[in-house]
Amino acid sequence: MTPPLIRRPTEAPRVGFVSLGCPKALVDSEQILTQLRAEGYAISPSYQGADVVVVNTCGFIDAAVAESLDAIGEALHENGKVIVTGCLGAKEGGEFVRHAHPRVLAVTGPHATHEVMSAVHAHLPKPHDPFVDLVPPQGIKLTPRHYAYLKISEGCNHRCTFCIIPSMRGDLVSRPIGDILAEAERLLHAGVRELLVVSQDTSAYGVDVRYRTGFWEGRPIKTRIVELAAALAALGRTHGAWVRLHYVYPYPHVDDIVPLMTSDSTAGGLLPYLDVPFQHASPRILKLMKRPAAPEKVLDRVRAWRSVQPDITLRSTFIVGFPGETDAEFDELLAFVEAARLDRVGCFAYSAVEGAAANALPGAVPESVKEERRERLMATQAKISAARLRAKVGRELDVLIDSVDGDRAMARTTADAPEIDGVVHVSNAEGAQAGAFARVRVTSSDAHDLHADRAA
Ligand code: SF4
C-alpha cells in the first residue's frame, strides 16, 4: 500500500473520486464533488495524492457489480481509505460491499450526498476556511462544459421484473420543479449548450407529489413533465441551447410533449428527440416484464409523433432472450423493429441480475439463442439506421461541436445524444471550437455516423 500523503497544514485536504455507472450516478457524483469543493476540499486526480477516496458504484448488471468491486479493491490497495457510495452500496444494506471489502470506511446507497459528506467529515475533517467562492455557480461537472445532465427525479414506482433499481433507489421522488428550473438556468448561464434530462422514468415526473403546484419566477407551475418540458424549452430558446429528453415511457401525455419540440435547432429549445425504452413488442413478454405503459398501438403512436414532427429522432432499447421468449415472440419483436424504423436502437441479451424477479420465471433461453437473436436484431437495425442516415447525405445540418483536433472535429446533430448515439465527423474544421454550434454539409454516412464538411 502507498504510504499516506504528508500534507502541510495550510493545504486543503484532498479527496480522490472514482465515478462509475449511468448518467444518474454521474449526477450524484457531480453533486458530491460540488459539495466537497464548496466546503473547501481539493479533488485529487491520483490515489497517491488523496487523503481519502470516494468510489461511486453501479450495481445494475453483474458485469457492473464486478467492475465496482474491482474499483473499490484498487482504491483500497492504492490508497487504503475508501468511502463507497452508489447503487451497489445499497445492496443488502451495505453488507454486500462490506463482506467483499471489510476495510472500507463507510458505505452509502445512491443519491446520498449528505451521508457521503458525513463520512468524509468523520475521516477527513472539513477545512477551517472553505473557499466557497471558488466553486463555479453551475457546480462541478464531470461532463464537458457544454453539455450537462439534469436529474429531475430519483427512484421508480414500477417493478419491471428484470430490474433491481427500485430496490436500490426506492420509489419515485420528484425534485421540486422550481429547483430543477433554477439549476437549468444556472447551467445555461454558465455556458452549457445542451441539457440532457434524465431520471428513471421521465414521463412519471410529479406522480409522487400528485402534480402539486410549484413556483418558478414567481408564477405557479405544475410538477408535471409536460409543464417542465415547456419551461425547459422556453429556457433553451432564451439561451440558444438544446434540451434533450431521456427515458420517456410512452404514456398518453407524451403526445402533448411532441408538439413542444422545435423544428429550428438553431433557435434552441426542446429537441425533436425521444429516448423511449420499449424493451419488447410482444404483449405477453411485456406483461412478464411488468413494463409500464400499454404495449398496444405503439406503432400508431410512433406514426402520430412523426406526423407532428417529421424530423423526430426515436431511440429505444430492447431485451432479447427474456425467460420464456419463443421464436414467434422474437419474430414479433423483429417485425416491430422493421415496421417502426427507429433511428437508434440498443439491444441487450437478457442477463439475470441477482435479486431480480425475472430470475424465477421458467423457460430460460440458451445463451447461444440469445446471442443469435441479438445479432439478428442488430443486423436488421443496422440496415434501417444506415438507410435513415443515408437520407441525410447532401443536407445541411446544425451540429454541436464536441471536440476539435487540428482540422477535424467530432460533433453531434439533434439526432445524437452524447455517449450513446452516433457522431458527425467534420472535416475542414479549422477554427471550430468545442461547445459551439456550426453548420455542416453531410457528405457520406455509414451504419451509425455521418461524415460532413463545414458549410460556408
Ligand atoms: S421503469 Fe422498470 S426498468 Fe426502469 S427503473 Fe423502473 S423498474 Fe427499472
Coordinates of N, CA and C and ligand atoms in Angstrom, one line a residue, residues 24 60 155-166 200-201 249 251 279 289-292, ligand 1:
K24 N -27.4 8.9 -14.2 CA -27.9 9.2 -12.9 C -26.9 9.2 -11.8
F60 N -26.1 -2.4 -11.6 CA -27.2 -2.7 -12.5 C -27.1 -4.1 -13.0
G155 N -35.4 7.4 -8.2 CA -36.2 6.2 -7.9 C -37.3 5.9 -8.9
C156 N -38.1 4.9 -8.7 CA -39.1 4.5 -9.7 C -40.2 3.7 -9.0
N157 N -41.5 4.0 -9.5 CA -42.6 3.3 -8.9 C -42.9 2.0 -9.6
H158 N -42.2 1.7 -10.6 CA -42.5 0.4 -11.3 C -41.7 -0.7 -10.7
R159 N -42.0 -1.9 -11.2 CA -41.3 -3.1 -10.7 C -41.0 -4.0 -11.8
C160 N -40.4 -3.5 -12.9 CA -40.0 -4.4 -14.0 C -39.3 -5.6 -13.5
T161 N -39.6 -6.7 -14.0 CA -39.1 -8.0 -13.3 C -37.6 -8.2 -13.6
F162 N -37.0 -7.5 -14.6 CA -35.6 -7.7 -14.9 C -34.7 -6.7 -14.1
C163 N -35.4 -5.8 -13.4 CA -34.6 -4.6 -12.9 C -34.6 -4.6 -11.3
I164 N -33.5 -4.2 -10.8 CA -33.5 -4.1 -9.3 C -33.3 -2.7 -8.8
I165 N -33.4 -1.7 -9.8 CA -33.2 -0.3 -9.4 C -34.1 0.1 -8.3
P166 N -35.5 -0.2 -8.4 CA -36.3 0.3 -7.3 C -35.9 -0.2 -5.9
Q200 N -35.2 7.9 -13.8 CA -35.5 6.5 -14.1 C -36.7 6.4 -15.0
D201 N -37.7 7.4 -14.9 CA -38.9 7.3 -15.6 C -39.4 8.8 -15.8
Y249 N -41.2 7.1 -21.0 CA -42.1 6.0 -21.3 C -43.3 6.5 -22.1
Y251 N -46.4 7.0 -22.2 CA -47.7 7.3 -21.6 C -48.4 8.3 -22.5
Q279 N -38.2 -2.0 -24.9 CA -37.8 -3.3 -24.4 C -38.3 -4.5 -25.1
M289 N -42.5 -8.9 -18.2 CA -41.5 -7.9 -17.8 C -42.1 -6.9 -16.8
K290 N -43.5 -6.9 -16.8 CA -44.2 -5.9 -16.0 C -43.8 -4.5 -16.4
R291 N -43.8 -4.2 -17.7 CA -43.4 -2.9 -18.2 C -44.5 -1.9 -18.0
P292 N -44.1 -0.6 -17.7 CA -45.2 0.4 -17.6 C -45.6 0.8 -19.1
Ligands
SF4_1 S1 -39.2 1.6 -15.2 FE1 -38.6 -0.6 -14.9 S2 -36.6 -0.7 -15.8 FE2 -36.9 1.4 -15.4 S3 -36.1 1.8 -13.4 FE3 -38.3 1.4 -13.1 S4 -38.3 -0.8 -12.6 FE4 -36.3 -0.4 -13.5

